[in-house]
XYZ file of C-alpha atoms in Angstrom:
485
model
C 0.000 0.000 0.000
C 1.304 3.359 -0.701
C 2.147 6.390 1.321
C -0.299 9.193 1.027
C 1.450 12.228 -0.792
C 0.750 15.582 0.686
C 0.778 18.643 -1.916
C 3.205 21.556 -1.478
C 1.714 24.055 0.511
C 0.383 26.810 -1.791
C 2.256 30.213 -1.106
C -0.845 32.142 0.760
C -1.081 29.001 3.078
C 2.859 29.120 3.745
C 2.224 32.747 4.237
C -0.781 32.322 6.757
C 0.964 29.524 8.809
C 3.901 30.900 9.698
C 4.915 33.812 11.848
C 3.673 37.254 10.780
C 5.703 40.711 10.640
C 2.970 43.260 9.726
C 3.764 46.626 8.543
C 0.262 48.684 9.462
C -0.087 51.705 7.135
C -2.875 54.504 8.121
C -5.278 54.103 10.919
C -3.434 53.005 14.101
C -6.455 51.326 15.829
C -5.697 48.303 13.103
C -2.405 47.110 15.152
C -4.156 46.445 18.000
C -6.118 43.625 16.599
C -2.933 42.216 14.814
C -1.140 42.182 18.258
C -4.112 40.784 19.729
C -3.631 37.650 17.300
C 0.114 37.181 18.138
C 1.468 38.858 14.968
C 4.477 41.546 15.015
C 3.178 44.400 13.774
C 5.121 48.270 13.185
C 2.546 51.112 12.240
C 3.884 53.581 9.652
C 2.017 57.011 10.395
C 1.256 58.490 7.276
C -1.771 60.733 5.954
C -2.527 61.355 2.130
C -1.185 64.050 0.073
C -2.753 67.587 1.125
C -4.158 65.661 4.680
C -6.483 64.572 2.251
C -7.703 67.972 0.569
C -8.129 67.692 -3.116
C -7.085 71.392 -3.641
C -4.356 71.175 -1.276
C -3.259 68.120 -3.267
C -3.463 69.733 -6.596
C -1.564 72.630 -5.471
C 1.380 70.342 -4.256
C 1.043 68.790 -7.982
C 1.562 72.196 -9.752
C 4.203 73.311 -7.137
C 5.971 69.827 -7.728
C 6.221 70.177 -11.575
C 9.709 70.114 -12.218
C 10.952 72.801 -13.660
C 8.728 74.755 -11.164
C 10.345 72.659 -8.552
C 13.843 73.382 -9.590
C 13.007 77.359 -8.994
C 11.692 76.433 -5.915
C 14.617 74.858 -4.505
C 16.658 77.776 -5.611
C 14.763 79.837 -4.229
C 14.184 78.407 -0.827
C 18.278 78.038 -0.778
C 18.562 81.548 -1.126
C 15.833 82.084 1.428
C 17.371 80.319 3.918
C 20.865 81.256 3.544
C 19.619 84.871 4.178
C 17.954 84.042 7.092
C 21.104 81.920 8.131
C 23.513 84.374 7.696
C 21.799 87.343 9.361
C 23.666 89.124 12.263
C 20.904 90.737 14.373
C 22.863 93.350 16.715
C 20.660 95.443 19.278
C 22.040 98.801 18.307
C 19.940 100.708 20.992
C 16.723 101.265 22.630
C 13.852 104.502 22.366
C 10.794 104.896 22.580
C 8.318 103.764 19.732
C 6.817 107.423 18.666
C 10.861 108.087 17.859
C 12.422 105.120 15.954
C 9.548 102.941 14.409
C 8.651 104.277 11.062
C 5.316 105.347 10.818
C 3.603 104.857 14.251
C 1.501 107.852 15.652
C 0.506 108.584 18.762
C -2.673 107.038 18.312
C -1.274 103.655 16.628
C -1.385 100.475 18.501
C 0.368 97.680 17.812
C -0.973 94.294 18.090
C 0.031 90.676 17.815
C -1.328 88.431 15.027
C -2.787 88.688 11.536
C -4.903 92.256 11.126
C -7.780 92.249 13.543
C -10.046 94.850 14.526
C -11.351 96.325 18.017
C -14.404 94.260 17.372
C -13.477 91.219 16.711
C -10.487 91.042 19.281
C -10.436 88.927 22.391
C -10.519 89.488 26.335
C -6.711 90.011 26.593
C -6.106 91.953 23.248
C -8.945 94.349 24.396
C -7.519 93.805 28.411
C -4.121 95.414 26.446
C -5.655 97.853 24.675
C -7.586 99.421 27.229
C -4.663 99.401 29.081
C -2.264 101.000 26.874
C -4.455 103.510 26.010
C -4.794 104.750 30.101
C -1.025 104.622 30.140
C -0.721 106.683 26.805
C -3.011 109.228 28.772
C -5.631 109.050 25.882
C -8.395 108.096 28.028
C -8.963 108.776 32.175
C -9.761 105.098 32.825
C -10.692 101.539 31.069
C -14.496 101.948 30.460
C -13.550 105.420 28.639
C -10.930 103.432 26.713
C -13.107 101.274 25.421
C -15.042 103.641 23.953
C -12.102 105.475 22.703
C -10.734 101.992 21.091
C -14.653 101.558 19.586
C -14.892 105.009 18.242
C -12.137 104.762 14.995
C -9.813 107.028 16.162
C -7.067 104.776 17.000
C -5.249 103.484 14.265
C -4.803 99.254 14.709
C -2.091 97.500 12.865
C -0.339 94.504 13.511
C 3.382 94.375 14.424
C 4.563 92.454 12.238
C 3.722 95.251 9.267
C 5.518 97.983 10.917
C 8.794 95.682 11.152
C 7.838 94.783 15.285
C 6.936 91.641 16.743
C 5.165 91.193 20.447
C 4.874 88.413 22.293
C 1.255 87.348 23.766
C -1.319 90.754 22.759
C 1.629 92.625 21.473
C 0.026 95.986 22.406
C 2.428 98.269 21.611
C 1.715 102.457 22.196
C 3.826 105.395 21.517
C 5.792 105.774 24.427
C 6.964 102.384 25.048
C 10.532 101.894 25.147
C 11.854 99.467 22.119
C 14.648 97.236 21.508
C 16.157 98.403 17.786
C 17.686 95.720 16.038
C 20.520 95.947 13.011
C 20.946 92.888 10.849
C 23.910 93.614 9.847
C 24.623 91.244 7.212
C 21.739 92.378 5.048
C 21.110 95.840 6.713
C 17.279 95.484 8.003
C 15.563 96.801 11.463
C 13.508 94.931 13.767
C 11.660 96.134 17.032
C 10.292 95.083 19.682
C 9.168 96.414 23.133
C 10.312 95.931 26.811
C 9.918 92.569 28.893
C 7.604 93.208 31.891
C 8.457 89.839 33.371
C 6.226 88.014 34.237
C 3.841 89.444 36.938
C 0.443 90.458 36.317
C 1.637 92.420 32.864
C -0.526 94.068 29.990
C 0.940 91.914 26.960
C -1.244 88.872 29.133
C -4.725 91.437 29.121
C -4.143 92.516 32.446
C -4.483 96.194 32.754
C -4.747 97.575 36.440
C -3.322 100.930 37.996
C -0.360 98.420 39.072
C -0.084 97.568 35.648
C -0.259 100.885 34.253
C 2.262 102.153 37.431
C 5.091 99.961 35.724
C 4.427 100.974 32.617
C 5.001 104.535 33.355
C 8.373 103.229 35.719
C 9.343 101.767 32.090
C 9.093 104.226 30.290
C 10.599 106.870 32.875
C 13.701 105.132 34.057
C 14.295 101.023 32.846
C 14.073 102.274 29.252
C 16.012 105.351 29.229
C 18.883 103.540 31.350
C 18.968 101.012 28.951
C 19.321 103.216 25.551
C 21.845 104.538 27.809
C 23.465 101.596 28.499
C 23.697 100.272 24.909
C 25.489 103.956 24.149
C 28.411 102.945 26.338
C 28.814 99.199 25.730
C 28.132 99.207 21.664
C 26.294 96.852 19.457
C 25.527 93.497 20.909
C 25.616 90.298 18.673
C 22.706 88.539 19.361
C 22.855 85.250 16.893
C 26.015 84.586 19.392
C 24.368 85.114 22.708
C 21.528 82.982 21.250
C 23.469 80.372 20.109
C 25.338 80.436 24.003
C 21.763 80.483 25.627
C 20.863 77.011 23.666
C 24.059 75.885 24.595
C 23.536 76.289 28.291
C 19.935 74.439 28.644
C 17.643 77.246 27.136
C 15.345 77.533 24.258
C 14.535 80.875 23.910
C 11.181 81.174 23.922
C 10.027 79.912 27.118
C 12.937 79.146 29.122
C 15.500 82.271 29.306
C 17.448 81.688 32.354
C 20.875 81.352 30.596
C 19.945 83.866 27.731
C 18.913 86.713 30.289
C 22.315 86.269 32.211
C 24.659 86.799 28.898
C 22.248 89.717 27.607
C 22.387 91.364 31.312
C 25.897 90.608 30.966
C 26.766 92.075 28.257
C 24.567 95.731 29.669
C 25.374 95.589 32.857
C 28.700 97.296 32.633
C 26.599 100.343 30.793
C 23.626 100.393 33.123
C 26.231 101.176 35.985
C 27.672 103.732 33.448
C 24.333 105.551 32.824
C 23.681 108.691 34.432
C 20.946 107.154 36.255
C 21.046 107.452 40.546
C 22.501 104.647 42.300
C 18.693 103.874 43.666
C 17.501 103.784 40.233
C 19.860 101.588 39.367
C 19.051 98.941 42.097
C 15.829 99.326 40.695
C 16.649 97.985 37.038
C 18.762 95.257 38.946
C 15.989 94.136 40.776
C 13.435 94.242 38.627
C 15.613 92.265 35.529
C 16.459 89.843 38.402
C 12.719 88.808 39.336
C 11.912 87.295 36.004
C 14.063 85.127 33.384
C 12.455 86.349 30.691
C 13.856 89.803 30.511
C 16.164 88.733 27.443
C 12.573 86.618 26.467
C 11.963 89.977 23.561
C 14.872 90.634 22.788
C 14.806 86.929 21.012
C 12.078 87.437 19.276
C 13.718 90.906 18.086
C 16.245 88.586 16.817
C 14.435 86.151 14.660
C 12.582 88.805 13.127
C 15.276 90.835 11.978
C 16.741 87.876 10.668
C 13.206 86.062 8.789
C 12.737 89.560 7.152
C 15.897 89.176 5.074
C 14.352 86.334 2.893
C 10.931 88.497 2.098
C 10.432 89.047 -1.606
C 12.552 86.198 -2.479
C 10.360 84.713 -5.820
C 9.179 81.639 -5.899
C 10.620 80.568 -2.537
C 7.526 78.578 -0.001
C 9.949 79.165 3.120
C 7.388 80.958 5.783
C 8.761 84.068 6.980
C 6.467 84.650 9.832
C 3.883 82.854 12.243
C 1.634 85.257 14.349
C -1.924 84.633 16.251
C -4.270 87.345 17.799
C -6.182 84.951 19.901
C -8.904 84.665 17.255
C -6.580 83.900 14.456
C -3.673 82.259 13.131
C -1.535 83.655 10.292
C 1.711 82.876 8.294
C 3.156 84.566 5.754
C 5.655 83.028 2.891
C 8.694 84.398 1.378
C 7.805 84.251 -2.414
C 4.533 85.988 -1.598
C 5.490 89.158 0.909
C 2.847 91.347 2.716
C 0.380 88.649 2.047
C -1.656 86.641 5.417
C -2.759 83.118 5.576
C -5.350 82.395 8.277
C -6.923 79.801 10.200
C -8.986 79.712 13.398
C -6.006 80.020 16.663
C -5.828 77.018 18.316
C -6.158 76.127 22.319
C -2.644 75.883 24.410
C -2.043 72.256 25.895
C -0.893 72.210 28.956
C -0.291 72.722 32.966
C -2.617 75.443 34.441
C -1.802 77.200 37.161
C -3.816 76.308 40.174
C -6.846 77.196 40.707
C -7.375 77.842 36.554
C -9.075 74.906 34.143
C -8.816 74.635 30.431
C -11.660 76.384 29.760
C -10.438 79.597 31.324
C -8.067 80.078 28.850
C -8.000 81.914 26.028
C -7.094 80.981 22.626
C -3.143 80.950 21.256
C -2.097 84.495 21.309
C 0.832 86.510 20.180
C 4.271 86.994 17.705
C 6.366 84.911 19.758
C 5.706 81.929 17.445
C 8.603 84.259 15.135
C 10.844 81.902 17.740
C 9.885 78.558 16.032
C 9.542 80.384 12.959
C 13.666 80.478 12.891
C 14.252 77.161 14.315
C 14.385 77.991 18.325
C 11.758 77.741 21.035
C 9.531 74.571 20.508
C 11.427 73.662 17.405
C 14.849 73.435 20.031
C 13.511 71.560 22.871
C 15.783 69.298 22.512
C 18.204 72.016 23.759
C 16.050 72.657 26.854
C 14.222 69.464 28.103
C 13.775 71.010 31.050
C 11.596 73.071 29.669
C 8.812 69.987 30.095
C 8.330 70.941 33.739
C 6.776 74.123 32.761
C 4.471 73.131 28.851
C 4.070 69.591 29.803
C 5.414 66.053 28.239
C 8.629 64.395 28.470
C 12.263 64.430 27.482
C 11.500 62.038 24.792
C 8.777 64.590 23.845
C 11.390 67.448 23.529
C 13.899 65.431 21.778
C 11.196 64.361 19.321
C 9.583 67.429 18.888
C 13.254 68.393 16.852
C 13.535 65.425 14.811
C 9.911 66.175 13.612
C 10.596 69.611 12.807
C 13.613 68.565 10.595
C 11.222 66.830 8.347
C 8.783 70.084 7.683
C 12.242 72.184 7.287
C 14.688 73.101 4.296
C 17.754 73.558 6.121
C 20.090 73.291 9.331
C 21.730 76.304 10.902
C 25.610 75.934 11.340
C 25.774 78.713 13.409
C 22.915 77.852 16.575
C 23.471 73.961 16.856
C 21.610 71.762 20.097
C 24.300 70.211 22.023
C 22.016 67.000 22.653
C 21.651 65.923 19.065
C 25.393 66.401 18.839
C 24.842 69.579 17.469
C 23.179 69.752 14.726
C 22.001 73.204 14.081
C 18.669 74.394 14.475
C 16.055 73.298 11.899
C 15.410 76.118 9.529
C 13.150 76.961 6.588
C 9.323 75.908 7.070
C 8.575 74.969 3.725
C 4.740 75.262 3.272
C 4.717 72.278 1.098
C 6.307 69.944 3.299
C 3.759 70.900 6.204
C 0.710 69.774 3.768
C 2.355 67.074 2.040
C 3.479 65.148 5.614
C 1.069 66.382 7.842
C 2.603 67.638 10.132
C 2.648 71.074 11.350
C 5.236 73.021 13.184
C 5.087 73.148 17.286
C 4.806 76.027 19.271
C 5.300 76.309 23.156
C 3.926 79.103 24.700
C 2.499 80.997 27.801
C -1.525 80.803 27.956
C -3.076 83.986 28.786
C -7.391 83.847 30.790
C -9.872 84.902 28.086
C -11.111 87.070 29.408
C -8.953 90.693 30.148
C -7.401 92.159 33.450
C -6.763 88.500 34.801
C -3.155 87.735 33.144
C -1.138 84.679 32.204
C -2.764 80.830 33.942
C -0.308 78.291 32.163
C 2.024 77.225 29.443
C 1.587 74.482 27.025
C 2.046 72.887 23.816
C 0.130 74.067 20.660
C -0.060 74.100 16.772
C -1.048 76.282 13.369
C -4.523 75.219 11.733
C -3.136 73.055 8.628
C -5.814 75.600 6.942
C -3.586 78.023 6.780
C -0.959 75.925 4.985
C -3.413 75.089 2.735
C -4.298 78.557 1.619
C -0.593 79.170 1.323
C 0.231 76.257 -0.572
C -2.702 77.215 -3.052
C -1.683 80.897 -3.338
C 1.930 79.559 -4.462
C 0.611 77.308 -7.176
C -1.601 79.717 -8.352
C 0.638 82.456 -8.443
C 3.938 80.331 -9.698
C 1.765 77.832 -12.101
C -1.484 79.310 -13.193
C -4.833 78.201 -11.641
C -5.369 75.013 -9.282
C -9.356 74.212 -10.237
């Protein structure tokens, strides 16, 4: 009698009864049930083309034709080695009426994308109102809201008039500014005085303590300091950023290394000013109760250096992230003067006690101009620290840099991160890159209450509305390669 043959397994059985190694592509709720059967499974995260937006995708198509694509990467090249080599010196301080070009004394500054007095929220109106008592334009905060109603002020936002503010931004006549030289390209940037971080008017609060500093700012911690910077010289502040990372900051949020060099490198002129020895121990104090005293002068810094690669044509490298609390706006090299908008996003992260998520308001401010050049929540991995205060881990931090580098056209030889043995800084947002990966840049930042007078209740983690990627991307391709539809 013969043995029984068995047939060669077919290749889908072989397949089936062996061990499996699954790679899961899209929806990560599928590895679960593959795990739950024994199999080895890695999940690739990956979204379509665009996030899935048929005009965002056709954009990327027309922007990625390729001898459109070959300008592009020119361009962006140039872009970024202008914003690269930029030397940002602080040259001097003054007050705003005197040395930015074109403010009034009934201009105010504000934070963000354009926005007017109606729309604005709690703390942008909490600023205004404030500002406005300070400026002496109105006898108290119910008369400056009727002032602020009534058209006579004049609202733009800082980042037209060469300024950038961090949370509100409310910036009046006679507050004192940092002035800014880049001296490779030639360039100002502004921006106005830290008031640490007490109850302060760039978080909405605007009481008569608020006001009383104010006044003390503009009196004596300003003019010291223009004094100061006429004694010492100009003060290089890629290299005193590039220290600051060094020693455990990131420049946005965590300043404790970058306010002792900038101090520093002043001190030896405040105590040459002709300021009275009280007065002095006044501007000691007062830069010694905060860190972020040297917190502006950074975003001074990436300003002066982001506005070097405006007008460049046909780069996508975004020159400029801003919110106002209601909105959130870039703006891209190849297409200068121009907004992109999406709703502002809520701030993830710790609350102060006594303060729940709901209290807060919505992301606020120019200080997103950090990430915008490659520091703040694009460097955590400089600062890891910096967790304790927006939430997450190490791992997050080191992550959060490694992500960035694949939304960016460029590293920064000259402000590396110690911890990824230093690689320089991620630079260049490239609009297309954002939409065709999915993943959009991260911000850390201070949450301000929604409502004004109340002041800052927590930091966190936050990030852009892909919308306004979307309306960049589509912008580009229409303007580069003719109509999208």
């Amino acid at each position: 009698m013969s043995t029984p043959q068995h047939p060669e397994p077919t290749p889908a059985a072989a397949l089936f009864g062996g061990e499996l190694s699954v790679v899961n592509v899209g929806l990560a709720m599928f590895d679960a049930d593959l795990k739950a059967q024994g199999a080895k499974v890695s999940t690739l995260e990956w979204t379509p083309p665009g996030g899935g937006n048929p005009e965002a995708a056709r954009a990327l198509d027309v922007l990625d034709e390729p001898g459109l694509a070959e300008k592009i990467e020119a361009a962006n090249a140039e872009a970024v080695e202008r914003i690269m080599s930029a030397r940002p010196m602080l040259i001097g301080f003054g007050r705003a009426l005197d040395v930015v070009p074109g403010m009034t004394a009934t201009t105010i500054l504000h934070a963000g994308p354009p926005i007017t007095w109606e729309r604005m929220n709690g703390p942008m109106k909490g600023a205004v109102t404030g500002a406005l008592v300070f400026e002496g334009l109105a006898e108290d905060l119910d008369a400056a809201a009727g002032l602020a109603a009534s058209g006579a002020i004049t609202f733009k936002p800082c980042h037209e008039m060469n300024t950038v503010g961090s949370m509100a931004g409310v910036t009046s006549a006679s507050m004192y500014m940092h002035v800014l030289r880049n001296e490779t390209h030639g360039n100002l940037a502004y921006t106005n005085l830290s008031e640490q971080m007490a109850k302060i008017l760039r978080m909405g609060a605007n009481d008569r303590s608020v006001v009383d500093r104010l006044v003390w700012m503009r009196d004596v911690f300003g003019p010291m300091l223009k004094e100061a910077v006429e004694f010492t010289g100009p003060v290089d502040l890629r290299l005193l950023l590039s220290q600051a990372l060094h020693m455990g900051d990131e420049c946005h949020n965590r300043n404790g290394a970058g306010t002792l060099l900038l101090f520093q490198a002043l001190a030896p002129g405040l105590l040459q000013s002709s300021f009275t020895t009280e007065q002095k121990k006044e501007v000691f104090d007062f830069v010694a109760s905060s860190d972020y005293f040297s917190g502006p002068t950074w975003l001074a810094m990436a300003k002066a250096a982001l506005d070097a690669a405006n007008g460049i044509e046909n780069s996508t490298v975004v020159t400029a992230m801003a919110r106002n609390g209601v909105e959130f706006g870039i703006r891209v090299a190849g297409l200068p003067g121009q907004w992109f908008t999406g709703p502002a996003q809520q701030v993830i992260g710790p609350m102060f006690a006594g303060y729940k998520p709901e209290d807060s308001g919505l992301d606020i401010g120019d200080s997103a101009i950090t990430e915008t050049y490659g520091f703040g929540g694009f460097a955590m991995s400089a600062a890891p620290a910096i967790v304790a205060l927006v939430g997450g881990t190490v791992a997050d931090a080191m992550g959060y840099t490694r992500d960035m580098g694949e939304i960016t056209t460029a590293q920064n030889p000259n402000v590396t991160i110690p911890a990824l043995d230093f690689q320089g800084l991620p630079t260049g947002i490239d609009v297309r890159k954002v939409i065709d990966t999915g993943i959009l840049p991260v911000i850390n930042t201070a949450i301000a209450h929604k409502e004004a007078g109340i002041g800052m209740i927590g930091a966190g983690i936050t990030h852009p509305p892909a919308e306004a990627f979307t309306k960049a991307v589509t912008a580009l391709a229409e303007a580069l390669g003719g109509p999208t539809s």
